[in-house]
mmCIF file of C-alpha atoms and ligand atoms in Angstrom:
data_model
loop_
_atom_site.group_PDB
_atom_site.id
_atom_site.type_symbol
_atom_site.label_atom_id
_atom_site.label_comp_id
_atom_site.label_asym_id
_atom_site.label_seq_id
_atom_site.Cartn_x
_atom_site.Cartn_y
_atom_site.Cartn_z
ATOM 1 C CA MET A 11 22.341 89.270 263.127
ATOM 2 C CA LYS A 12 24.289 86.202 262.029
ATOM 3 C CA HIS A 13 22.165 83.381 260.585
ATOM 4 C CA ILE A 14 19.191 85.741 260.263
ATOM 5 C CA ASP A 15 20.023 88.834 258.227
ATOM 6 C CA GLU A 16 21.737 86.926 255.435
ATOM 7 C CA TYR A 17 18.645 84.719 255.081
ATOM 8 C CA ARG A 18 16.299 87.703 254.789
ATOM 9 C CA ASP A 19 18.091 89.620 252.057
ATOM 10 C CA GLY A 20 15.434 91.040 249.700
ATOM 11 C CA ALA A 21 17.793 91.353 246.730
ATOM 12 C CA VAL A 22 18.765 87.676 246.996
ATOM 13 C CA ALA A 23 15.077 86.759 247.336
ATOM 14 C CA LEU A 24 14.377 88.469 244.008
ATOM 15 C CA VAL A 25 17.232 86.586 242.366
ATOM 16 C CA LEU A 26 15.820 83.306 243.679
ATOM 17 C CA ALA A 27 12.315 84.278 242.530
ATOM 18 C CA GLU A 28 13.728 84.891 239.053
ATOM 19 C CA LYS A 29 15.463 81.501 239.082
ATOM 20 C CA ILE A 30 12.252 79.750 240.168
ATOM 21 C CA ALA A 31 10.257 81.530 237.460
ATOM 22 C CA ARG A 32 12.799 80.446 234.840
ATOM 23 C CA ALA A 33 12.935 76.870 236.123
ATOM 24 C CA ALA A 34 9.151 76.377 236.403
ATOM 25 C CA ARG A 35 7.845 75.020 233.102
ATOM 26 C CA ALA A 36 4.808 76.861 231.825
ATOM 27 C CA GLU A 37 3.066 73.661 230.687
ATOM 28 C CA ARG A 38 2.801 72.104 234.151
ATOM 29 C CA GLN A 39 1.679 72.787 237.707
ATOM 30 C CA TYR A 40 3.908 72.377 240.771
ATOM 31 C CA LYS A 41 1.880 71.560 243.891
ATOM 32 C CA LEU A 42 4.294 71.758 246.793
ATOM 33 C CA MET A 43 3.277 71.053 250.374
ATOM 34 C CA GLU A 44 5.088 72.700 253.263
ATOM 35 C CA PHE A 45 4.538 70.070 255.941
ATOM 36 C CA CYS A 46 5.526 72.242 258.891
ATOM 37 C CA GLY A 47 3.394 74.931 260.516
ATOM 38 C CA GLY A 48 6.527 77.027 261.102
ATOM 39 C CA HIS A 49 6.996 77.132 257.337
ATOM 40 C CA THR A 50 3.327 78.043 256.828
ATOM 41 C CA HIS A 51 3.832 80.953 259.209
ATOM 42 C CA ALA A 52 7.013 82.105 257.414
ATOM 43 C CA ILE A 53 5.399 81.820 253.949
ATOM 44 C CA SER A 54 2.510 84.042 255.068
ATOM 45 C CA ARG A 55 4.671 86.438 257.057
ATOM 46 C CA TYR A 56 7.198 87.096 254.278
ATOM 47 C CA GLY A 57 4.746 86.961 251.373
ATOM 48 C CA ILE A 58 6.664 84.131 249.726
ATOM 49 C CA ALA A 59 3.681 82.859 247.750
ATOM 50 C CA ASP A 60 3.542 86.272 246.032
ATOM 51 C CA LEU A 61 7.085 85.794 244.755
ATOM 52 C CA LEU A 62 6.280 82.490 243.065
ATOM 53 C CA PRO A 63 4.926 81.990 239.556
ATOM 54 C CA ALA A 64 1.215 81.179 239.277
ATOM 55 C CA ASN A 65 1.903 77.531 238.459
ATOM 56 C CA VAL A 66 3.902 76.974 241.686
ATOM 57 C CA ASP A 67 1.319 76.490 244.407
ATOM 58 C CA MET A 68 2.198 76.192 248.110
ATOM 59 C CA ILE A 69 -0.212 73.883 249.943
ATOM 60 C CA HIS A 70 -0.311 73.915 253.728
ATOM 61 C CA GLY A 71 0.372 70.663 255.508
ATOM 62 C CA PRO A 72 -0.531 69.183 258.893
ATOM 63 C CA GLY A 73 2.635 70.143 260.784
ATOM 64 C CA CYS A 74 1.075 72.275 263.512
ATOM 65 C CA PRO A 75 1.020 70.348 266.813
ATOM 66 C CA VAL A 76 -2.273 71.620 268.203
ATOM 67 C CA CYS A 77 -3.967 71.500 264.791
ATOM 68 C CA VAL A 78 -3.556 67.752 264.321
ATOM 69 C CA LEU A 79 -4.650 66.823 267.841
ATOM 70 C CA PRO A 80 -8.226 65.515 267.480
ATOM 71 C CA VAL A 81 -11.065 66.882 269.585
ATOM 72 C CA GLY A 82 -11.409 63.588 271.472
ATOM 73 C CA ARG A 83 -7.942 63.956 272.998
ATOM 74 C CA ILE A 84 -8.748 67.453 274.303
ATOM 75 C CA ASP A 85 -12.039 66.080 275.660
ATOM 76 C CA ASN A 86 -9.987 63.424 277.479
ATOM 77 C CA ALA A 87 -7.773 66.079 279.067
ATOM 78 C CA ILE A 88 -10.752 68.231 280.085
ATOM 79 C CA GLU A 89 -12.528 65.273 281.689
ATOM 80 C CA LEU A 90 -9.361 64.281 283.510
ATOM 81 C CA ALA A 91 -8.835 67.761 284.955
ATOM 82 C CA ALA A 92 -12.520 68.203 285.822
ATOM 83 C CA GLN A 93 -13.101 64.815 287.436
ATOM 84 C CA GLN A 94 -9.843 64.045 289.250
ATOM 85 C CA PRO A 95 -8.146 65.903 292.099
ATOM 86 C CA LEU A 96 -5.044 66.832 290.107
ATOM 87 C CA THR A 97 -3.191 69.640 288.360
ATOM 88 C CA LEU A 98 -3.094 69.385 284.561
ATOM 89 C CA CYS A 99 -0.237 71.234 282.844
ATOM 90 C CA THR A 100 0.180 71.930 279.139
ATOM 91 C CA TYR A 101 1.424 74.437 276.568
ATOM 92 C CA ALA A 102 -0.455 77.712 276.095
ATOM 93 C CA ASP A 103 -1.854 77.045 272.612
ATOM 94 C CA THR A 104 -3.346 73.739 273.725
ATOM 95 C CA LEU A 105 -5.473 75.574 276.286
ATOM 96 C CA ARG A 106 -7.372 77.452 273.575
ATOM 97 C CA VAL A 107 -8.186 74.619 271.178
ATOM 98 C CA PRO A 108 -11.966 74.138 270.920
ATOM 99 C CA ALA A 109 -13.249 70.819 272.252
ATOM 100 C CA SER A 110 -16.720 69.256 272.529
ATOM 101 C CA LYS A 111 -19.685 70.974 274.207
ATOM 102 C CA ARG A 112 -18.256 74.423 273.345
ATOM 103 C CA LEU A 113 -15.495 73.846 275.896
ATOM 104 C CA SER A 114 -11.725 74.280 275.801
ATOM 105 C CA LEU A 115 -9.153 73.640 278.508
ATOM 106 C CA MET A 116 -9.208 77.391 279.178
ATOM 107 C CA GLN A 117 -12.976 77.327 279.722
ATOM 108 C CA ALA A 118 -12.677 74.240 281.912
ATOM 109 C CA LYS A 119 -10.128 76.163 283.977
ATOM 110 C CA ALA A 120 -12.578 79.056 284.305
ATOM 111 C CA ARG A 121 -15.117 76.552 285.629
ATOM 112 C CA GLY A 122 -12.752 75.503 288.383
ATOM 113 C CA ALA A 123 -10.513 72.738 287.005
ATOM 114 C CA ASP A 124 -6.875 73.090 288.072
ATOM 115 C CA ILE A 125 -5.257 73.589 284.660
ATOM 116 C CA ARG A 126 -1.966 75.451 284.280
ATOM 117 C CA MET A 127 -0.056 76.819 281.324
ATOM 118 C CA VAL A 128 3.631 75.828 281.301
ATOM 119 C CA TYR A 129 6.506 76.740 279.013
ATOM 120 C CA SER A 130 8.017 73.263 279.128
ATOM 121 C CA VAL A 131 7.537 69.855 280.677
ATOM 122 C CA ALA A 132 10.313 70.805 283.130
ATOM 123 C CA ASP A 133 7.881 73.303 284.718
ATOM 124 C CA ALA A 134 5.371 70.496 285.293
ATOM 125 C CA LEU A 135 8.068 68.305 286.811
ATOM 126 C CA LYS A 136 9.078 71.123 289.147
ATOM 127 C CA MET A 137 5.456 71.616 290.170
ATOM 128 C CA ALA A 138 5.199 67.940 291.080
ATOM 129 C CA GLN A 139 8.368 68.195 293.177
ATOM 130 C CA GLU A 140 7.147 71.295 295.008
ATOM 131 C CA HIS A 141 3.689 69.852 295.728
ATOM 132 C CA PRO A 142 4.254 66.195 296.622
ATOM 133 C CA ALA A 143 0.725 65.781 298.015
ATOM 134 C CA ARG A 144 -0.855 66.813 294.699
ATOM 135 C CA GLU A 145 -0.949 64.753 291.481
ATOM 136 C CA THR A 146 0.511 66.605 288.486
ATOM 137 C CA VAL A 147 -0.255 65.441 284.929
ATOM 138 C CA PHE A 148 1.536 66.816 281.886
ATOM 139 C CA PHE A 149 -0.674 66.835 278.761
ATOM 140 C CA ALA A 150 2.073 66.149 276.203
ATOM 141 C CA ILE A 151 1.487 67.023 272.550
ATOM 142 C CA GLY A 152 3.685 67.706 269.552
ATOM 143 C CA PHE A 153 5.962 66.164 266.966
ATOM 144 C CA GLU A 154 9.473 64.740 267.368
ATOM 145 C CA THR A 155 10.650 68.249 268.288
ATOM 146 C CA THR A 156 9.090 68.213 271.759
ATOM 147 C CA THR A 157 9.099 64.450 272.365
ATOM 148 C CA PRO A 158 12.715 64.186 273.635
ATOM 149 C CA ALA A 159 12.017 66.731 276.404
ATOM 150 C CA THR A 160 9.028 64.672 277.572
ATOM 151 C CA ALA A 161 11.196 61.543 277.593
ATOM 152 C CA LEU A 162 13.823 63.367 279.617
ATOM 153 C CA ALA A 163 11.203 64.471 282.169
ATOM 154 C CA ILE A 164 9.907 60.920 282.589
ATOM 155 C CA ARG A 165 13.428 59.647 283.181
ATOM 156 C CA ALA A 166 14.035 62.454 285.673
ATOM 157 C CA ALA A 167 10.783 61.592 287.474
ATOM 158 C CA GLU A 168 11.992 58.029 287.831
ATOM 159 C CA ARG A 169 15.383 59.121 289.118
ATOM 160 C CA LEU A 170 13.688 61.431 291.643
ATOM 161 C CA GLN A 171 11.198 58.675 292.598
ATOM 162 C CA LEU A 172 8.325 61.089 291.997
ATOM 163 C CA ALA A 173 5.085 59.267 292.754
ATOM 164 C CA ASN A 174 2.802 62.195 291.910
ATOM 165 C CA PHE A 175 3.923 62.928 288.317
ATOM 166 C CA SER A 176 2.524 61.417 285.117
ATOM 167 C CA VAL A 177 2.224 62.207 281.405
ATOM 168 C CA PHE A 178 -0.801 61.970 279.097
ATOM 169 C CA CYS A 179 1.253 61.209 275.988
ATOM 170 C CA ASN A 180 -0.025 62.400 272.591
ATOM 171 C CA HIS A 181 3.260 62.787 270.728
ATOM 172 C CA VAL A 182 3.008 62.114 266.988
ATOM 173 C CA LEU A 183 5.479 61.228 264.242
ATOM 174 C CA THR A 184 6.112 63.104 261.010
ATOM 175 C CA PRO A 185 7.101 60.433 258.414
ATOM 176 C CA PRO A 186 3.900 58.320 258.720
ATOM 177 C CA ALA A 187 1.727 61.416 258.269
ATOM 178 C CA MET A 188 3.785 62.523 255.269
ATOM 179 C CA ALA A 189 3.398 59.056 253.759
ATOM 180 C CA GLU A 190 -0.355 59.134 254.425
ATOM 181 C CA ILE A 191 -0.734 62.425 252.554
ATOM 182 C CA LEU A 192 1.456 61.419 249.621
ATOM 183 C CA GLY A 193 -0.257 58.061 249.342
ATOM 184 C CA ALA A 194 -3.786 59.425 249.223
ATOM 185 C CA PRO A 195 -4.165 61.600 246.098
ATOM 186 C CA GLN A 196 -6.909 59.346 244.760
ATOM 187 C CA VAL A 197 -9.037 59.714 247.891
ATOM 188 C CA PRO A 198 -11.875 62.272 247.460
ATOM 189 C CA GLY A 199 -11.126 65.464 249.365
ATOM 190 C CA THR A 200 -7.350 65.248 248.940
ATOM 191 C CA VAL A 201 -5.012 66.744 246.362
ATOM 192 C CA GLY A 202 -2.050 65.330 244.528
ATOM 193 C CA ILE A 203 1.164 66.701 246.012
ATOM 194 C CA ASP A 204 4.170 66.877 243.696
ATOM 195 C CA GLY A 205 6.829 67.530 246.329
ATOM 196 C CA VAL A 206 7.278 68.315 249.995
ATOM 197 C CA VAL A 207 9.174 71.010 251.886
ATOM 198 C CA GLY A 208 10.338 68.925 254.841
ATOM 199 C CA PRO A 209 10.222 70.280 258.381
ATOM 200 C CA GLY A 210 13.367 71.856 259.803
ATOM 201 C CA HIS A 211 13.000 71.467 263.565
ATOM 202 C CA VAL A 212 11.713 67.883 263.423
ATOM 203 C CA SER A 213 14.561 66.984 261.092
ATOM 204 C CA CYS A 214 17.143 68.366 263.530
ATOM 205 C CA VAL A 215 16.016 65.489 265.778
ATOM 206 C CA ILE A 216 15.234 62.631 263.377
ATOM 207 C CA GLY A 217 17.628 63.629 260.574
ATOM 208 C CA SER A 218 16.871 63.442 256.857
ATOM 209 C CA ARG A 219 17.183 59.648 256.601
ATOM 210 C CA PRO A 220 13.560 58.749 257.632
ATOM 211 C CA TYR A 221 12.163 60.589 254.595
ATOM 212 C CA GLU A 222 14.184 58.515 252.144
ATOM 213 C CA GLN A 223 11.758 55.595 252.236
ATOM 214 C CA VAL A 224 8.787 57.965 251.929
ATOM 215 C CA ALA A 225 10.322 59.691 248.887
ATOM 216 C CA GLU A 226 11.108 56.327 247.314
ATOM 217 C CA ASP A 227 7.711 54.724 248.059
ATOM 218 C CA TYR A 228 5.671 57.629 246.706
ATOM 219 C CA ARG A 229 8.193 58.897 244.136
ATOM 220 C CA ARG A 230 8.006 62.457 245.425
ATOM 221 C CA PRO A 231 10.975 64.728 246.225
ATOM 222 C CA VAL A 232 11.442 66.070 249.749
ATOM 223 C CA VAL A 233 13.620 69.107 250.494
ATOM 224 C CA ILE A 234 14.230 69.900 254.167
ATOM 225 C CA ALA A 235 14.265 73.651 254.730
ATOM 226 C CA GLY A 236 15.088 76.230 257.383
ATOM 227 C CA PHE A 237 12.610 78.868 258.486
ATOM 228 C CA GLU A 238 13.944 82.066 256.961
ATOM 229 C CA PRO A 239 12.510 83.362 253.674
ATOM 230 C CA LEU A 240 15.592 82.542 251.618
ATOM 231 C CA ASP A 241 15.616 79.004 253.030
ATOM 232 C CA LEU A 242 12.108 78.504 251.719
ATOM 233 C CA MET A 243 12.778 80.109 248.348
ATOM 234 C CA GLN A 244 15.852 77.920 247.887
ATOM 235 C CA ALA A 245 13.876 74.805 248.883
ATOM 236 C CA VAL A 246 11.166 75.615 246.321
ATOM 237 C CA LEU A 247 13.833 76.031 243.637
ATOM 238 C CA MET A 248 15.377 72.665 244.577
ATOM 239 C CA LEU A 249 11.970 70.962 244.394
ATOM 240 C CA VAL A 250 11.121 72.502 241.011
ATOM 241 C CA ARG A 251 14.461 71.403 239.608
ATOM 242 C CA GLN A 252 13.999 67.843 240.912
ATOM 243 C CA LEU A 253 10.507 67.649 239.451
ATOM 244 C CA ASN A 254 11.753 68.876 236.073
ATOM 245 C CA LEU A 255 14.228 66.010 236.041
ATOM 246 C CA ASN A 256 11.682 63.445 237.342
ATOM 247 C CA ARG A 257 13.824 62.934 240.428
ATOM 248 C CA HIS A 258 12.401 62.057 243.835
ATOM 249 C CA GLU A 259 15.236 62.384 246.310
ATOM 250 C CA VAL A 260 15.619 63.773 249.788
ATOM 251 C CA GLU A 261 17.702 66.932 249.715
ATOM 252 C CA ASN A 262 18.716 69.082 252.634
ATOM 253 C CA GLU A 263 18.638 72.860 252.272
ATOM 254 C CA TYR A 264 18.975 73.316 256.054
ATOM 255 C CA THR A 265 22.516 71.984 256.321
ATOM 256 C CA ARG A 266 23.414 74.438 259.073
ATOM 257 C CA ALA A 267 21.165 72.486 261.455
ATOM 258 C CA VAL A 268 20.117 69.135 259.946
ATOM 259 C CA THR A 269 22.236 66.064 259.231
ATOM 260 C CA ARG A 270 21.255 62.731 257.705
ATOM 261 C CA GLU A 271 21.512 60.994 261.078
ATOM 262 C CA GLY A 272 19.933 63.746 263.221
ATOM 263 C CA ASN A 273 20.368 63.981 266.977
ATOM 264 C CA THR A 274 21.128 60.380 267.915
ATOM 265 C CA LYS A 275 21.107 61.091 271.654
ATOM 266 C CA ALA A 276 17.557 62.437 271.419
ATOM 267 C CA GLN A 277 16.533 59.440 269.295
ATOM 268 C CA GLU A 278 17.969 57.021 271.885
ATOM 269 C CA LEU A 279 16.106 58.832 274.626
ATOM 270 C CA MET A 280 12.800 58.578 272.751
ATOM 271 C CA ALA A 281 13.399 54.897 272.002
ATOM 272 C CA GLU A 282 14.095 54.175 275.657
ATOM 273 C CA VAL A 283 10.908 55.781 277.000
ATOM 274 C CA PHE A 284 8.359 55.443 274.182
ATOM 275 C CA GLU A 285 6.980 52.789 271.850
ATOM 276 C CA LEU A 286 4.739 53.079 268.813
ATOM 277 C CA ARG A 287 0.968 52.886 269.162
ATOM 278 C CA ASP A 288 -0.760 50.575 266.696
ATOM 279 C CA SER A 289 -2.818 53.502 265.457
ATOM 280 C CA PHE A 290 -3.613 57.116 266.340
ATOM 281 C CA GLU A 291 -6.266 59.509 265.082
ATOM 282 C CA TRP A 292 -5.090 62.775 263.517
ATOM 283 C CA ARG A 293 -7.453 65.666 262.879
ATOM 284 C CA GLY A 294 -8.191 65.699 259.157
ATOM 285 C CA LEU A 295 -6.157 62.602 258.360
ATOM 286 C CA GLY A 296 -8.048 60.023 260.410
ATOM 287 C CA GLU A 297 -6.401 56.939 261.910
ATOM 288 C CA ILE A 298 -2.778 56.470 260.835
ATOM 289 C CA ALA A 299 -0.984 53.247 261.731
ATOM 290 C CA ARG A 300 2.138 53.514 263.909
ATOM 291 C CA SER A 301 2.064 57.313 263.836
ATOM 292 C CA ALA A 302 2.232 58.191 267.547
ATOM 293 C CA TYR A 303 3.999 57.250 270.755
ATOM 294 C CA ARG A 304 2.831 55.808 274.025
ATOM 295 C CA ILE A 305 4.885 55.276 277.166
ATOM 296 C CA LYS A 306 6.689 51.930 277.412
ATOM 297 C CA PRO A 307 5.599 49.462 280.138
ATOM 298 C CA LYS A 308 8.964 50.034 281.851
ATOM 299 C CA TYR A 309 7.792 53.575 282.701
ATOM 300 C CA ARG A 310 4.119 52.665 283.177
ATOM 301 C CA ARG A 311 3.818 54.370 286.571
ATOM 302 C CA PHE A 312 4.291 57.708 284.802
ATOM 303 C CA ASP A 313 1.637 56.941 282.183
ATOM 304 C CA ALA A 314 -1.512 58.973 282.912
ATOM 305 C CA GLU A 315 -3.540 56.907 280.425
ATOM 306 C CA ARG A 316 -2.929 53.784 282.518
ATOM 307 C CA ARG A 317 -3.071 55.517 285.886
ATOM 308 C CA TYR A 318 -6.462 57.154 285.242
ATOM 309 C CA GLY A 319 -7.927 54.673 282.746
ATOM 310 C CA ILE A 320 -8.266 57.299 280.004
ATOM 311 C CA ALA A 321 -10.305 55.880 277.108
ATOM 312 C CA TYR A 322 -10.243 57.657 273.762
ATOM 313 C CA ARG A 323 -13.553 58.549 272.116
ATOM 314 C CA GLN A 324 -13.847 60.167 268.700
ATOM 315 C CA ALA A 325 -15.535 63.574 268.617
ATOM 316 C CA ALA A 326 -16.401 65.904 265.752
ATOM 317 C CA ASP A 327 -15.010 69.359 264.982
ATOM 318 C CA HIS A 328 -17.368 72.346 264.879
ATOM 319 C CA LYS A 329 -19.670 71.716 261.904
ATOM 320 C CA ALA A 330 -18.631 74.943 260.134
ATOM 321 C CA CYS A 331 -14.910 74.235 260.505
ATOM 322 C CA GLU A 332 -12.833 73.129 257.498
ATOM 323 C CA CYS A 333 -9.671 72.359 259.484
ATOM 324 C CA GLY A 334 -9.726 68.715 258.408
ATOM 325 C CA ALA A 335 -9.681 69.589 254.701
ATOM 326 C CA ILE A 336 -7.051 72.296 255.263
ATOM 327 C CA LEU A 337 -4.769 69.855 257.086
ATOM 328 C CA ARG A 338 -5.098 67.404 254.163
ATOM 329 C CA GLY A 339 -4.176 70.190 251.745
ATOM 330 C CA ALA A 340 -7.583 69.956 250.062
ATOM 331 C CA LYS A 341 -8.744 73.472 251.025
ATOM 332 C CA LYS A 342 -7.244 76.815 251.963
ATOM 333 C CA PRO A 343 -8.302 78.965 254.928
ATOM 334 C CA ARG A 344 -10.294 81.354 252.737
ATOM 335 C CA ASP A 345 -12.424 78.415 251.564
ATOM 336 C CA CYS A 346 -13.936 78.322 255.072
ATOM 337 C CA ARG A 347 -17.091 80.426 255.205
ATOM 338 C CA VAL A 348 -16.445 81.579 258.797
ATOM 339 C CA PHE A 349 -12.783 82.556 258.246
ATOM 340 C CA GLY A 350 -12.193 86.018 259.713
ATOM 341 C CA SER A 351 -15.857 86.459 260.674
ATOM 342 C CA GLY A 352 -17.131 83.742 263.011
ATOM 343 C CA CYS A 353 -13.601 82.458 263.528
ATOM 344 C CA THR A 354 -10.689 84.713 264.498
ATOM 345 C CA PRO A 355 -7.563 84.208 266.651
ATOM 346 C CA GLU A 356 -9.406 85.915 269.552
ATOM 347 C CA ASN A 357 -12.389 83.591 269.153
ATOM 348 C CA PRO A 358 -11.239 80.441 267.341
ATOM 349 C CA LEU A 359 -13.836 77.924 266.195
ATOM 350 C CA GLY A 360 -11.197 75.502 264.997
ATOM 351 C CA ALA A 361 -7.671 74.444 265.900
ATOM 352 C CA CYS A 362 -6.050 75.960 262.778
ATOM 353 C CA MET A 363 -6.923 79.455 264.071
ATOM 354 C CA VAL A 364 -5.339 78.937 267.513
ATOM 355 C CA SER A 365 -1.603 78.648 267.070
ATOM 356 C CA SER A 366 0.572 81.013 265.031
ATOM 357 C CA GLU A 367 1.636 77.840 263.164
ATOM 358 C CA GLY A 368 -1.957 77.112 262.141
ATOM 359 C CA ALA A 369 -2.769 77.881 258.505
ATOM 360 C CA CYS A 370 -5.870 79.931 259.345
ATOM 361 C CA ALA A 371 -4.067 82.024 261.977
ATOM 362 C CA ALA A 372 -1.169 82.642 259.576
ATOM 363 C CA HIS A 373 -3.521 83.745 256.784
ATOM 364 C CA TYR A 374 -5.509 85.908 259.183
ATOM 365 C CA SER A 375 -2.406 87.606 260.597
ATOM 366 C CA TYR A 376 -0.630 88.312 257.325
ATOM 367 C CA GLY A 377 -3.059 88.092 254.428
ATOM 368 C CA ARG A 378 -6.575 88.905 255.469
ATOM 369 C CA PHE A 379 -6.616 92.498 254.198
ATOM 370 C CA ARG A 380 -4.846 91.838 250.923
ATOM 371 C CA LEU A 381 -6.921 92.796 247.907
ATOM 372 C CA PRO A 382 -7.353 90.362 245.049
ATOM 373 C CA THR A 383 -4.780 91.090 242.325
ATOM 374 C CA GLU A 384 -7.331 92.538 239.904
ATOM 375 C CA CYS A 385 -8.380 95.148 242.513
ATOM 376 C CA VAL A 386 -4.870 96.496 243.092
ATOM 377 C CA VAL A 387 -4.383 99.909 241.446
HETATM 378 S S1 SF4 B 21 -11.282 79.605 259.800
HETATM 379 FE FE1 SF4 B 21 -11.687 78.667 261.789
HETATM 380 S S2 SF4 B 21 -13.476 77.406 261.504
HETATM 381 FE FE2 SF4 B 21 -12.629 77.849 259.467
HETATM 382 S S3 SF4 B 21 -11.227 76.164 259.008
HETATM 383 FE FE3 SF4 B 21 -10.026 77.755 259.960
HETATM 384 S S4 SF4 B 21 -10.003 77.222 262.137
HETATM 385 FE FE4 SF4 B 21 -11.693 76.054 261.209
#
């Protein structure tokens, strides 16, 4: 299949692995973070880490939408659905993320709250149109990839004069989180990242330009990559070569989809409907200034936070869960003592085990039975 088969060619992968091995200098380490959960999934699925030399280490980043959403935001959504006469709609993975008091949106639904799984915000909009006597709230999460669709729905709701539709907006932004991670190597519990594999889908929307300041400020290279195995191998090679030359530029491996300017129509749409929050809490990363959107006053009647007076309260993850450290790149899923025992995709204790983009779910699905190298006969 065009644009797939040629990016999964095993013979080419071996050639790239050889080039990476030759380029990687034996006297140094290369700690490379793949920011995006889609990349984490692909690295686990295709065994890419096994093709890299021992001194090239892939570190998982925070780019999984449900993983970075803090417990307090899920608690907000559960309380809203349980206490108000409304229908709360959201994406499937969000329903399964553990919240406080051993609850999740799925468990709140089982207890009687009207919570529905939707494939897109358009489904929630349609529900509001079909049931004008019932309030419908869309629990919006995700990075710049899903934000334009939420903006479009809010504009459509205004055009349709829908009085019973609103959005609980929790959309977050990639560049501030990337800057936070790159700027924090001296903080206990974090690791120094040498270079970043930049997200592909997000970059289709925002373009490669927003990373230029990040790369310059923190003197770290960023290579935007596609999601096929050869995309990732090529991106690793480009990062290793930049690091060898002490360069810190933004390069684009994913030229078939990403431009420097990105999708300007989508950017205009986001700018029309949303504005930056002063600060937003991310799971594992804490409060990050200007890292998330809220709905502009112009569209305030579609803002569920204003309509229902939602007040954010911090809440802790399960005490055994290491998601926070994993999202900072400080630990790997196997460092969690309940990985694969107390916490599995069927019974997740933490957010990183819920979505296929979560680091723990990816490791569980594709690496859990692999023997340590010294045991392989
Ligand atoms: S295995 Fe489960 S409990 Fe442990 S860090 Fe991952 S999601 Fe959290």
